[in-house]
PDB file of C-alpha atoms and ligand atoms in Angstrom:
ATOM      1  CA  MET A 197      76.278  36.685   9.877  1.00 50.00           C
ATOM      2  CA  VAL A 198      76.126  33.334  11.529  1.00 57.00           C
ATOM      3  CA  LEU A 199      74.354  33.078  14.856  1.00 64.00           C
ATOM      4  CA  ALA A 200      77.539  32.789  16.939  1.00 66.00           C
ATOM      5  CA  GLU A 201      78.831  35.910  15.294  1.00 75.00           C
ATOM      6  CA  LEU A 202      75.754  37.768  16.246  1.00 79.00           C
ATOM      7  CA  GLY A 203      76.113  36.838  19.801  1.00 81.00           C
ATOM      8  CA  ARG A 204      79.811  37.817  19.901  1.00 84.00           C
ATOM      9  CA  ARG A 205      79.057  41.314  18.597  1.00 88.00           C
ATOM     10  CA  ILE A 206      76.348  41.918  20.898  1.00 88.00           C
ATOM     11  CA  THR A 207      78.451  40.759  23.740  1.00 88.00           C
ATOM     12  CA  CYS A 208      81.246  42.742  22.599  1.00 90.00           C
ATOM     13  CA  ALA A 209      79.325  45.875  22.235  1.00 90.00           C
ATOM     14  CA  ILE A 210      78.037  45.583  26.026  1.00 87.00           C
ATOM     15  CA  ARG A 211      81.547  44.895  27.050  1.00 87.00           C
ATOM     16  CA  LYS A 212      82.893  48.010  25.219  1.00 88.00           C
ATOM     17  CA  MET A 213      80.362  50.054  26.959  1.00 86.00           C
ATOM     18  CA  ASN A 214      81.160  48.655  30.268  1.00 81.00           C
ATOM     19  CA  ASN A 215      84.679  49.401  29.924  1.00 84.00           C
ATOM     20  CA  VAL A 216      83.958  53.257  29.881  1.00 82.00           C
ATOM     21  CA  THR A 217      84.250  55.043  33.053  1.00 80.00           C
ATOM     22  CA  ILE A 218      80.876  56.753  33.049  1.00 80.00           C
ATOM     23  CA  ILE A 219      78.120  55.319  31.007  1.00 82.00           C
ATOM     24  CA  ASP A 220      76.302  58.398  29.472  1.00 85.00           C
ATOM     25  CA  GLU A 221      74.039  58.984  26.399  1.00 86.00           C
ATOM     26  CA  LYS A 222      77.091  58.662  24.100  1.00 89.00           C
ATOM     27  CA  SER A 223      78.300  55.353  25.297  1.00 88.00           C
ATOM     28  CA  LEU A 224      74.925  53.832  25.430  1.00 89.00           C
ATOM     29  CA  ASN A 225      74.068  55.097  21.911  1.00 91.00           C
ATOM     30  CA  GLU A 226      77.311  53.491  20.572  1.00 92.00           C
ATOM     31  CA  CYS A 227      76.468  50.359  22.307  1.00 91.00           C
ATOM     32  CA  LEU A 228      72.949  50.251  20.884  1.00 92.00           C
ATOM     33  CA  ASN A 229      74.146  51.348  17.527  1.00 93.00           C
ATOM     34  CA  GLU A 230      76.534  48.486  17.310  1.00 92.00           C
ATOM     35  CA  ILE A 231      73.791  45.966  18.361  1.00 91.00           C
ATOM     36  CA  THR A 232      71.426  47.489  15.814  1.00 90.00           C
ATOM     37  CA  ARG A 233      74.193  47.011  13.069  1.00 90.00           C
ATOM     38  CA  ALA A 234      74.803  43.375  14.073  1.00 87.00           C
ATOM     39  CA  LEU A 235      71.055  42.583  14.110  1.00 86.00           C
ATOM     40  CA  LEU A 236      70.482  44.124  10.713  1.00 84.00           C
ATOM     41  CA  GLN A 237      73.312  42.055   9.301  1.00 82.00           C
ATOM     42  CA  SER A 238      71.733  39.029  10.658  1.00 78.00           C
ATOM     43  CA  ASP A 239      68.622  39.788   8.821  1.00 76.00           C
ATOM     44  CA  VAL A 240      66.388  41.055  11.592  1.00 80.00           C
ATOM     45  CA  SER A 241      63.900  43.311   9.786  1.00 80.00           C
ATOM     46  CA  PHE A 242      64.678  47.093  10.158  1.00 85.00           C
ATOM     47  CA  PRO A 243      61.354  48.237  11.930  1.00 85.00           C
ATOM     48  CA  LEU A 244      61.920  45.448  14.525  1.00 84.00           C
ATOM     49  CA  VAL A 245      65.320  46.650  15.418  1.00 88.00           C
ATOM     50  CA  LYS A 246      64.405  50.253  15.439  1.00 90.00           C
ATOM     51  CA  ASN A 247      61.615  49.312  17.836  1.00 90.00           C
ATOM     52  CA  MET A 248      63.972  47.378  20.107  1.00 90.00           C
ATOM     53  CA  GLN A 249      66.370  50.478  20.270  1.00 91.00           C
ATOM     54  CA  THR A 250      63.633  52.669  21.263  1.00 92.00           C
ATOM     55  CA  ASN A 251      62.296  50.342  23.963  1.00 92.00           C
ATOM     56  CA  ILE A 252      65.796  49.924  25.528  1.00 91.00           C
ATOM     57  CA  LYS A 253      66.099  53.681  25.609  1.00 89.00           C
ATOM     58  CA  ASN A 254      62.783  54.047  27.267  1.00 88.00           C
ATOM     59  CA  ILE A 255      63.618  51.505  29.910  1.00 86.00           C
ATOM     60  CA  VAL A 256      67.153  52.767  30.607  1.00 85.00           C
ATOM     61  CA  ASN A 257      66.512  56.442  31.163  1.00 80.00           C
ATOM     62  CA  LEU A 258      70.005  57.565  32.085  1.00 76.00           C
ATOM     63  CA  GLN A 259      68.806  60.967  33.649  1.00 75.00           C
ATOM     64  CA  ASP A 260      66.275  59.376  35.735  1.00 73.00           C
ATOM     65  CA  LEU A 261      68.795  56.665  37.198  1.00 70.00           C
ATOM     66  CA  ALA A 262      70.071  58.160  40.448  1.00 65.00           C
ATOM     67  CA  ALA A 263      73.747  57.766  41.166  1.00 64.00           C
ATOM     68  CA  GLY A 264      74.296  54.380  42.768  1.00 61.00           C
ATOM     69  CA  HIS A 265      72.070  52.761  40.376  1.00 69.00           C
ATOM     70  CA  ASN A 266      73.971  49.937  38.569  1.00 80.00           C
ATOM     71  CA  LYS A 267      73.399  51.261  35.063  1.00 80.00           C
ATOM     72  CA  ARG A 268      75.485  48.539  33.355  1.00 82.00           C
ATOM     73  CA  LYS A 269      73.332  45.872  35.029  1.00 85.00           C
ATOM     74  CA  ILE A 270      70.093  47.762  34.117  1.00 85.00           C
ATOM     75  CA  ILE A 271      71.282  48.049  30.569  1.00 86.00           C
ATOM     76  CA  GLU A 272      72.309  44.407  30.184  1.00 87.00           C
ATOM     77  CA  GLN A 273      69.064  43.305  31.542  1.00 89.00           C
ATOM     78  CA  ALA A 274      67.103  45.571  29.112  1.00 90.00           C
ATOM     79  CA  ILE A 275      69.034  44.078  26.292  1.00 89.00           C
ATOM     80  CA  PHE A 276      68.376  40.689  27.306  1.00 90.00           C
ATOM     81  CA  SER A 277      64.668  41.066  28.017  1.00 90.00           C
ATOM     82  CA  GLU A 278      64.105  42.975  24.694  1.00 89.00           C
ATOM     83  CA  LEU A 279      65.796  40.233  22.735  1.00 87.00           C
ATOM     84  CA  CYS A 280      63.681  37.640  24.505  1.00 88.00           C
ATOM     85  CA  GLN A 281      60.667  39.861  24.102  1.00 85.00           C
ATOM     86  CA  MET A 282      61.404  39.764  20.261  1.00 83.00           C
ATOM     87  CA  LEU A 283      61.121  36.115  20.427  1.00 85.00           C
ATOM     88  CA  ASP A 284      58.078  35.896  22.597  1.00 82.00           C
ATOM     89  CA  PRO A 285      54.789  37.094  21.056  1.00 82.00           C
ATOM     90  CA  GLY A 286      53.109  36.587  24.356  1.00 78.00           C
ATOM     91  CA  LYS A 287      50.616  34.055  23.024  1.00 81.00           C
ATOM     92  CA  SER A 288      50.555  30.477  24.256  1.00 85.00           C
ATOM     93  CA  VAL A 289      50.661  27.920  21.323  1.00 92.00           C
ATOM     94  CA  PHE A 290      48.392  24.850  20.944  1.00 95.00           C
ATOM     95  CA  THR A 291      49.973  21.649  22.348  1.00 95.00           C
ATOM     96  CA  PRO A 292      48.646  18.453  21.357  1.00 96.00           C
ATOM     97  CA  LYS A 293      46.926  16.180  23.981  1.00 95.00           C
ATOM     98  CA  LYS A 294      46.886  12.392  24.176  1.00 93.00           C
ATOM     99  CA  THR A 295      43.302  12.535  25.260  1.00 90.00           C
ATOM    100  CA  LYS A 296      41.847  14.035  21.922  1.00 91.00           C
ATOM    101  CA  PRO A 297      43.006  13.623  18.397  1.00 95.00           C
ATOM    102  CA  SER A 298      44.753  16.816  17.110  1.00 98.00           C
ATOM    103  CA  VAL A 299      45.364  17.809  13.518  1.00 98.00           C
ATOM    104  CA  VAL A 300      48.446  19.711  12.749  1.00 98.00           C
ATOM    105  CA  MET A 301      49.085  21.221   9.308  1.00 98.00           C
ATOM    106  CA  PHE A 302      52.598  22.196   8.030  1.00 97.00           C
ATOM    107  CA  VAL A 303      53.080  25.007   5.619  1.00 96.00           C
ATOM    108  CA  GLY A 304      56.143  26.485   3.962  1.00 93.00           C
ATOM    109  CA  LEU A 305      58.016  27.048   0.690  1.00 91.00           C
ATOM    110  CA  GLN A 306      59.500  24.040  -1.186  1.00 90.00           C
ATOM    111  CA  GLY A 307      62.807  23.148   0.171  1.00 91.00           C
ATOM    112  CA  ALA A 308      62.214  24.786   3.534  1.00 93.00           C
ATOM    113  CA  GLY A 309      62.562  21.490   5.086  1.00 95.00           C
ATOM    114  CA  LYS A 310      58.725  20.801   5.592  1.00 95.00           C
ATOM    115  CA  THR A 311      58.570  17.036   4.795  1.00 95.00           C
ATOM    116  CA  THR A 312      61.725  16.335   7.017  1.00 96.00           C
ATOM    117  CA  THR A 313      60.270  18.433   9.781  1.00 98.00           C
ATOM    118  CA  CYS A 314      56.899  16.842   9.737  1.00 97.00           C
ATOM    119  CA  THR A 315      58.581  13.391  10.449  1.00 97.00           C
ATOM    120  CA  LYS A 316      60.865  15.113  13.143  1.00 98.00           C
ATOM    121  CA  TYR A 317      57.729  16.582  14.822  1.00 98.00           C
ATOM    122  CA  ALA A 318      55.910  13.260  14.646  1.00 98.00           C
ATOM    123  CA  TYR A 319      59.121  11.240  15.968  1.00 98.00           C
ATOM    124  CA  HIS A 320      59.396  13.812  18.949  1.00 98.00           C
ATOM    125  CA  HIS A 321      55.873  13.219  20.020  1.00 98.00           C
ATOM    126  CA  GLN A 322      55.964   9.429  19.419  1.00 97.00           C
ATOM    127  CA  LYS A 323      58.890   9.368  21.938  1.00 97.00           C
ATOM    128  CA  LYS A 324      56.659  11.058  24.470  1.00 96.00           C
ATOM    129  CA  GLY A 325      53.892   8.432  24.082  1.00 97.00           C
ATOM    130  CA  PHE A 326      51.711  10.043  21.397  1.00 98.00           C
ATOM    131  CA  LYS A 327      50.379   7.913  18.471  1.00 98.00           C
ATOM    132  CA  PRO A 328      51.167  10.273  15.581  1.00 98.00           C
ATOM    133  CA  ALA A 329      50.347   9.699  11.781  1.00 98.00           C
ATOM    134  CA  LEU A 330      51.523  11.484   8.670  1.00 98.00           C
ATOM    135  CA  VAL A 331      49.434  12.534   5.768  1.00 98.00           C
ATOM    136  CA  CYS A 332      51.229  13.504   2.537  1.00 97.00           C
ATOM    137  CA  ALA A 333      48.951  16.056   0.774  1.00 96.00           C
ATOM    138  CA  ASP A 334      51.741  17.444  -1.206  1.00 93.00           C
ATOM    139  CA  THR A 335      50.776  16.417  -4.860  1.00 88.00           C
ATOM    140  CA  PHE A 336      52.843  19.280  -6.305  1.00 86.00           C
ATOM    141  CA  ARG A 337      56.376  17.883  -5.814  1.00 84.00           C
ATOM    142  CA  ALA A 338      57.097  14.647  -7.662  1.00 81.00           C
ATOM    143  CA  GLY A 339      58.547  12.392  -5.142  1.00 90.00           C
ATOM    144  CA  ALA A 340      57.166  14.119  -2.046  1.00 92.00           C
ATOM    145  CA  PHE A 341      54.952  11.130  -1.093  1.00 95.00           C
ATOM    146  CA  ASP A 342      58.008   8.648  -1.587  1.00 95.00           C
ATOM    147  CA  GLN A 343      60.044  10.959   0.805  1.00 95.00           C
ATOM    148  CA  LEU A 344      57.405  11.149   3.473  1.00 95.00           C
ATOM    149  CA  LYS A 345      56.905   7.265   3.275  1.00 96.00           C
ATOM    150  CA  GLN A 346      60.521   6.587   3.532  1.00 96.00           C
ATOM    151  CA  ASN A 347      60.866   8.904   6.607  1.00 95.00           C
ATOM    152  CA  ALA A 348      57.676   7.456   8.324  1.00 97.00           C
ATOM    153  CA  THR A 349      58.764   3.950   7.709  1.00 97.00           C
ATOM    154  CA  LYS A 350      62.026   4.596   9.225  1.00 96.00           C
ATOM    155  CA  ALA A 351      60.263   6.046  12.307  1.00 95.00           C
ATOM    156  CA  LYS A 352      57.492   3.359  12.369  1.00 96.00           C
ATOM    157  CA  ILE A 353      54.867   6.026  11.915  1.00 98.00           C
ATOM    158  CA  PRO A 354      51.773   5.144   9.922  1.00 98.00           C
ATOM    159  CA  PHE A 355      51.419   7.337   6.743  1.00 98.00           C
ATOM    160  CA  TYR A 356      48.785   8.077   4.123  1.00 97.00           C
ATOM    161  CA  GLY A 357      49.181   9.398   0.625  1.00 96.00           C
ATOM    162  CA  SER A 358      48.641   8.578  -3.073  1.00 94.00           C
ATOM    163  CA  TYR A 359      50.578   8.255  -6.224  1.00 93.00           C
ATOM    164  CA  THR A 360      47.576   8.779  -8.471  1.00 93.00           C
ATOM    165  CA  GLU A 361      45.244  11.422  -6.743  1.00 92.00           C
ATOM    166  CA  SER A 362      45.990  14.935  -7.808  1.00 91.00           C
ATOM    167  CA  ASP A 363      43.758  16.753  -5.418  1.00 95.00           C
ATOM    168  CA  PRO A 364      45.570  17.549  -2.170  1.00 95.00           C
ATOM    169  CA  VAL A 365      42.243  18.401  -0.322  1.00 97.00           C
ATOM    170  CA  LYS A 366      40.881  14.987  -0.933  1.00 97.00           C
ATOM    171  CA  ILE A 367      43.965  13.244   0.340  1.00 97.00           C
ATOM    172  CA  ALA A 368      44.180  15.379   3.264  1.00 98.00           C
ATOM    173  CA  VAL A 369      40.634  14.697   4.332  1.00 98.00           C
ATOM    174  CA  GLU A 370      40.818  11.045   3.663  1.00 98.00           C
ATOM    175  CA  GLY A 371      44.038  10.759   5.695  1.00 98.00           C
ATOM    176  CA  VAL A 372      42.637  12.679   8.541  1.00 98.00           C
ATOM    177  CA  ASP A 373      39.549  10.664   8.655  1.00 98.00           C
ATOM    178  CA  ARG A 374      41.296   7.260   8.358  1.00 98.00           C
ATOM    179  CA  PHE A 375      43.854   8.186  11.279  1.00 98.00           C
ATOM    180  CA  LYS A 376      40.915   9.537  13.516  1.00 97.00           C
ATOM    181  CA  LYS A 377      39.338   6.111  13.057  1.00 97.00           C
ATOM    182  CA  GLU A 378      42.458   4.410  13.857  1.00 96.00           C
ATOM    183  CA  ASN A 379      42.720   6.375  17.162  1.00 95.00           C
ATOM    184  CA  CYS A 380      45.821   8.244  16.240  1.00 97.00           C
ATOM    185  CA  ASP A 381      46.085  11.327  18.554  1.00 97.00           C
ATOM    186  CA  LEU A 382      48.550  13.539  16.390  1.00 98.00           C
ATOM    187  CA  ILE A 383      47.494  13.723  12.710  1.00 98.00           C
ATOM    188  CA  ILE A 384      50.200  15.522  10.835  1.00 98.00           C
ATOM    189  CA  VAL A 385      49.347  16.868   7.316  1.00 98.00           C
ATOM    190  CA  ASP A 386      52.273  17.828   4.988  1.00 97.00           C
ATOM    191  CA  THR A 387      51.153  20.295   2.256  1.00 95.00           C
ATOM    192  CA  SER A 388      52.704  21.333  -0.983  1.00 91.00           C
ATOM    193  CA  GLY A 389      55.347  24.038  -1.308  1.00 85.00           C
ATOM    194  CA  ARG A 390      56.387  26.261  -4.195  1.00 78.00           C
ATOM    195  CA  HIS A 391      59.650  27.840  -5.080  1.00 74.00           C
ATOM    196  CA  LYS A 392      58.239  31.200  -4.199  1.00 72.00           C
ATOM    197  CA  GLN A 393      55.157  32.677  -2.626  1.00 71.00           C
ATOM    198  CA  GLU A 394      52.372  32.127  -5.239  1.00 81.00           C
ATOM    199  CA  ALA A 395      48.740  32.594  -5.259  1.00 87.00           C
ATOM    200  CA  SER A 396      48.097  29.086  -6.199  1.00 87.00           C
ATOM    201  CA  LEU A 397      50.000  27.718  -3.255  1.00 88.00           C
ATOM    202  CA  PHE A 398      48.115  29.995  -0.782  1.00 91.00           C
ATOM    203  CA  GLU A 399      44.662  29.069  -2.347  1.00 93.00           C
ATOM    204  CA  GLU A 400      45.697  25.345  -1.961  1.00 92.00           C
ATOM    205  CA  MET A 401      46.698  25.921   1.729  1.00 94.00           C
ATOM    206  CA  ARG A 402      43.417  27.672   2.353  1.00 95.00           C
ATOM    207  CA  GLN A 403      41.495  24.834   1.058  1.00 96.00           C
ATOM    208  CA  VAL A 404      43.355  22.113   2.847  1.00 97.00           C
ATOM    209  CA  ALA A 405      42.953  24.084   6.089  1.00 97.00           C
ATOM    210  CA  GLU A 406      39.268  24.726   5.368  1.00 97.00           C
ATOM    211  CA  ALA A 407      38.666  21.049   4.834  1.00 97.00           C
ATOM    212  CA  THR A 408      40.734  19.465   7.617  1.00 97.00           C
ATOM    213  CA  LYS A 409      40.243  22.224  10.281  1.00 97.00           C
ATOM    214  CA  PRO A 410      43.646  21.847  11.887  1.00 98.00           C
ATOM    215  CA  ASP A 411      44.295  22.663  15.562  1.00 98.00           C
ATOM    216  CA  LEU A 412      47.586  24.031  14.749  1.00 98.00           C
ATOM    217  CA  VAL A 413      49.202  25.339  11.563  1.00 98.00           C
ATOM    218  CA  ILE A 414      52.847  25.437  11.671  1.00 98.00           C
ATOM    219  CA  PHE A 415      55.050  27.493   9.290  1.00 96.00           C
ATOM    220  CA  VAL A 416      58.281  26.027   8.462  1.00 96.00           C
ATOM    221  CA  MET A 417      61.023  28.475   7.441  1.00 93.00           C
ATOM    222  CA  ASP A 418      64.573  27.932   6.295  1.00 91.00           C
ATOM    223  CA  SER A 419      67.000  29.807   8.619  1.00 86.00           C
ATOM    224  CA  SER A 420      69.086  30.951   5.600  1.00 83.00           C
ATOM    225  CA  ILE A 421      66.576  33.035   3.670  1.00 81.00           C
ATOM    226  CA  GLY A 422      67.689  36.408   4.816  1.00 74.00           C
ATOM    227  CA  GLN A 423      65.960  39.534   4.829  1.00 73.00           C
ATOM    228  CA  ALA A 424      63.015  37.832   3.014  1.00 82.00           C
ATOM    229  CA  ALA A 425      62.045  36.293   6.278  1.00 83.00           C
ATOM    230  CA  PHE A 426      59.605  38.821   7.613  1.00 85.00           C
ATOM    231  CA  ASP A 427      57.691  39.317   4.086  1.00 87.00           C
ATOM    232  CA  GLN A 428      57.584  35.492   3.684  1.00 90.00           C
ATOM    233  CA  ALA A 429      56.362  34.652   7.138  1.00 91.00           C
ATOM    234  CA  GLN A 430      53.835  37.475   6.827  1.00 91.00           C
ATOM    235  CA  ALA A 431      52.491  36.182   3.523  1.00 92.00           C
ATOM    236  CA  PHE A 432      51.856  32.828   5.055  1.00 93.00           C
ATOM    237  CA  LYS A 433      50.276  34.162   8.104  1.00 93.00           C
ATOM    238  CA  GLN A 434      47.714  36.238   5.840  1.00 93.00           C
ATOM    239  CA  SER A 435      46.606  33.154   4.167  1.00 92.00           C
ATOM    240  CA  VAL A 436      46.280  30.672   6.834  1.00 95.00           C
ATOM    241  CA  ALA A 437      46.123  30.877  10.720  1.00 95.00           C
ATOM    242  CA  VAL A 438      49.623  30.095  11.446  1.00 96.00           C
ATOM    243  CA  GLY A 439      49.949  29.422  15.187  1.00 96.00           C
ATOM    244  CA  ALA A 440      53.664  28.366  15.488  1.00 96.00           C
ATOM    245  CA  VAL A 441      56.923  28.599  13.538  1.00 95.00           C
ATOM    246  CA  ILE A 442      59.766  25.917  13.144  1.00 95.00           C
ATOM    247  CA  ILE A 443      63.074  27.367  11.736  1.00 92.00           C
ATOM    248  CA  THR A 444      65.150  24.667   9.960  1.00 93.00           C
ATOM    249  CA  LYS A 445      68.801  24.409   9.073  1.00 91.00           C
ATOM    250  CA  MET A 446      69.998  26.152  12.170  1.00 86.00           C
ATOM    251  CA  ASP A 447      73.043  23.850  11.835  1.00 84.00           C
ATOM    252  CA  GLY A 448      74.193  25.472   8.701  1.00 76.00           C
ATOM    253  CA  HIS A 449      75.127  29.079   8.336  1.00 67.00           C
ATOM    254  CA  ALA A 450      72.186  30.019  10.469  1.00 62.00           C
ATOM    255  CA  LYS A 451      71.145  33.508  10.932  1.00 60.00           C
ATOM    256  CA  GLY A 452      69.379  34.352  14.119  1.00 63.00           C
ATOM    257  CA  GLY A 453      67.463  37.164  12.490  1.00 70.00           C
ATOM    258  CA  GLY A 454      65.231  34.961  10.617  1.00 78.00           C
ATOM    259  CA  ALA A 455      63.918  33.550  13.743  1.00 79.00           C
ATOM    260  CA  LEU A 456      63.243  37.024  15.229  1.00 79.00           C
ATOM    261  CA  SER A 457      61.586  38.295  11.966  1.00 81.00           C
ATOM    262  CA  ALA A 458      59.301  35.200  11.660  1.00 86.00           C
ATOM    263  CA  VAL A 459      57.987  35.771  15.145  1.00 87.00           C
ATOM    264  CA  ALA A 460      57.194  39.371  14.497  1.00 83.00           C
ATOM    265  CA  ALA A 461      55.528  38.607  11.226  1.00 87.00           C
ATOM    266  CA  THR A 462      53.435  35.711  12.370  1.00 91.00           C
ATOM    267  CA  LYS A 463      52.910  36.958  15.955  1.00 89.00           C
ATOM    268  CA  SER A 464      53.629  33.190  16.820  1.00 93.00           C
ATOM    269  CA  PRO A 465      56.369  31.661  18.735  1.00 92.00           C
ATOM    270  CA  VAL A 466      59.152  29.330  17.487  1.00 92.00           C
ATOM    271  CA  ILE A 467      58.600  26.017  18.900  1.00 95.00           C
ATOM    272  CA  PHE A 468      61.430  23.871  17.524  1.00 95.00           C
ATOM    273  CA  ILE A 469      64.438  24.348  15.542  1.00 92.00           C
ATOM    274  CA  GLY A 470      66.020  21.870  12.995  1.00 94.00           C
ATOM    275  CA  THR A 471      69.586  21.341  13.505  1.00 92.00           C
ATOM    276  CA  GLY A 472      70.359  18.624  10.791  1.00 95.00           C
ATOM    277  CA  GLU A 473      68.869  16.212   8.411  1.00 95.00           C
ATOM    278  CA  HIS A 474      68.443  13.299  10.830  1.00 96.00           C
ATOM    279  CA  MET A 475      65.167  12.591  12.580  1.00 95.00           C
ATOM    280  CA  ASP A 476      66.530  13.429  15.946  1.00 95.00           C
ATOM    281  CA  GLU A 477      68.312  16.643  15.062  1.00 96.00           C
ATOM    282  CA  PHE A 478      65.521  18.814  16.407  1.00 97.00           C
ATOM    283  CA  ASP A 479      65.408  20.881  19.503  1.00 94.00           C
ATOM    284  CA  VAL A 480      62.633  22.388  21.575  1.00 94.00           C
ATOM    285  CA  PHE A 481      62.970  26.183  21.317  1.00 90.00           C
ATOM    286  CA  GLU A 482      62.995  28.357  24.360  1.00 86.00           C
ATOM    287  CA  ALA A 483      63.561  32.085  23.924  1.00 86.00           C
ATOM    288  CA  LYS A 484      65.385  32.705  27.300  1.00 86.00           C
ATOM    289  CA  THR A 485      67.924  29.797  26.548  1.00 82.00           C
ATOM    290  CA  PHE A 486      68.358  30.918  22.895  1.00 80.00           C
ATOM    291  CA  VAL A 487      69.090  34.477  23.985  1.00 84.00           C
ATOM    292  CA  SER A 488      71.383  33.272  26.876  1.00 83.00           C
ATOM    293  CA  ARG A 489      73.150  31.157  24.495  1.00 74.00           C
ATOM    294  CA  LEU A 490      73.413  33.894  21.994  1.00 72.00           C
ATOM    295  CA  LEU A 491      74.870  36.216  24.448  1.00 76.00           C
ATOM    296  CA  GLY A 492      77.218  33.490  25.834  1.00 67.00           C
TER     297      GLY A 492
HETATM  298  P1  LIG B 289      60.210  20.563   1.697  1.00 80.34           P
HETATM  299  O1  LIG B 289      60.268  20.777   0.294  1.00 80.34           O
HETATM  300  O2  LIG B 289      59.929  21.805   2.382  1.00 80.34           O
HETATM  301  O3  LIG B 289      59.360  19.460   2.083  1.00 80.34           O
HETATM  302  O4  LIG B 289      61.718  20.186   2.173  1.00 80.34           O
HETATM  303  P2  LIG B 289      62.481  18.775   2.512  1.00 80.34           P
HETATM  304  O5  LIG B 289      61.958  18.284   3.709  1.00 80.34           O
HETATM  305  O6  LIG B 289      62.525  17.875   1.305  1.00 80.34           O
HETATM  306  O7  LIG B 289      64.048  19.358   3.007  1.00 80.34           O
HETATM  307  C1  LIG B 289      64.720  20.102   1.901  1.00 80.34           C
HETATM  308  C2  LIG B 289      66.216  19.669   2.238  1.00 80.34           C
HETATM  309  O8  LIG B 289      66.572  20.317   3.352  1.00 80.34           O
HETATM  310  C3  LIG B 289      66.503  18.143   2.291  1.00 80.34           C
HETATM  311  O9  LIG B 289      67.656  17.766   1.807  1.00 80.34           O
HETATM  312  C4  LIG B 289      66.508  17.937   3.928  1.00 80.34           C
HETATM  313  O10 LIG B 289      67.407  16.904   4.207  1.00 80.34           O
HETATM  314  C5  LIG B 289      67.099  19.211   4.322  1.00 80.34           C
HETATM  315  N1  LIG B 289      66.846  19.853   5.639  1.00 80.34           N
HETATM  316  C6  LIG B 289      65.779  19.910   6.293  1.00 80.34           C
HETATM  317  N2  LIG B 289      65.759  20.256   7.558  1.00 80.34           N
HETATM  318  C7  LIG B 289      67.154  20.428   7.767  1.00 80.34           C
HETATM  319  C8  LIG B 289      67.858  20.863   8.947  1.00 80.34           C
HETATM  320  O11 LIG B 289      67.455  21.226  10.150  1.00 80.34           O
HETATM  321  N3  LIG B 289      69.237  20.977   8.727  1.00 80.34           N
HETATM  322  C9  LIG B 289      69.856  20.464   7.588  1.00 80.34           C
HETATM  323  N4  LIG B 289      71.168  20.695   7.403  1.00 80.34           N
HETATM  324  N5  LIG B 289      69.077  20.109   6.483  1.00 80.34           N
HETATM  325  C10 LIG B 289      67.764  20.064   6.620  1.00 80.34           C
END
């Protein structure tokens, strides 16, 4: 279910409940069941949806609400805040500073949009006055370095990589050292992906993280991966200290559920979303705005 459709169904469920004369247990349950169905069909994981339903019922205790209370408003606010809550792990994310060089490492499966997103992230910060640099520690995918080089050149961002060195840890360390010496304040390390979650990928990620000691690890996830989102995000989180999530391809048949599940699995916030293949098709993610837009 595409994101707009999810929003429409949630809004529709609320409206339907608002149309009944008296809001009772039955109409509230119908509304929540419809929202549950819509979220599940948007790939939000089942435990997460169940938890949300329970929380709303706890907030909206119909018996305890004296007559005169605006039940509709209370229910609507509870739904809004629960959706925001699902997107907010309540943890602040590391933000790069211009006064001290930061290392940010990108991880994710092959094809998730890691390399593209690294450049978008660098370009975003360059526009804000940072001096970013890109390191290609992806020695697994043929053509990865060329792709990063091409993107970096277009954005006029310095880059580092190798056509001959096969050890990603060595490249990552060399790149980070070089750009620290060159006074770059945001050093972005692109790592290898794999087609699926594999032990070798996770081992490599761990080694690169160990060697470069990143200030932030960003997990890049394709928004169209469906119900696999929760498990995939959790597998990455268990291997490296993921601190933030970027969801890509939100311009396509994007499912809102992926974002919700990734936050729950990594206990980290979504910081940006990718909305196209171009460098500037990249938006800062803000939970309240996202939910407001979702609910129209
Ligand atoms: P990687 O293997 O994870 O490094 O993935 P790439 O950066 O090579 O991206 C895989 C494909 O997804 C490329 O064709 C990108 O142009 C495309 N892509 C990446 N991000 C987005 C996005 O936000 N929207 C769209 N439509 N395509 C994207």
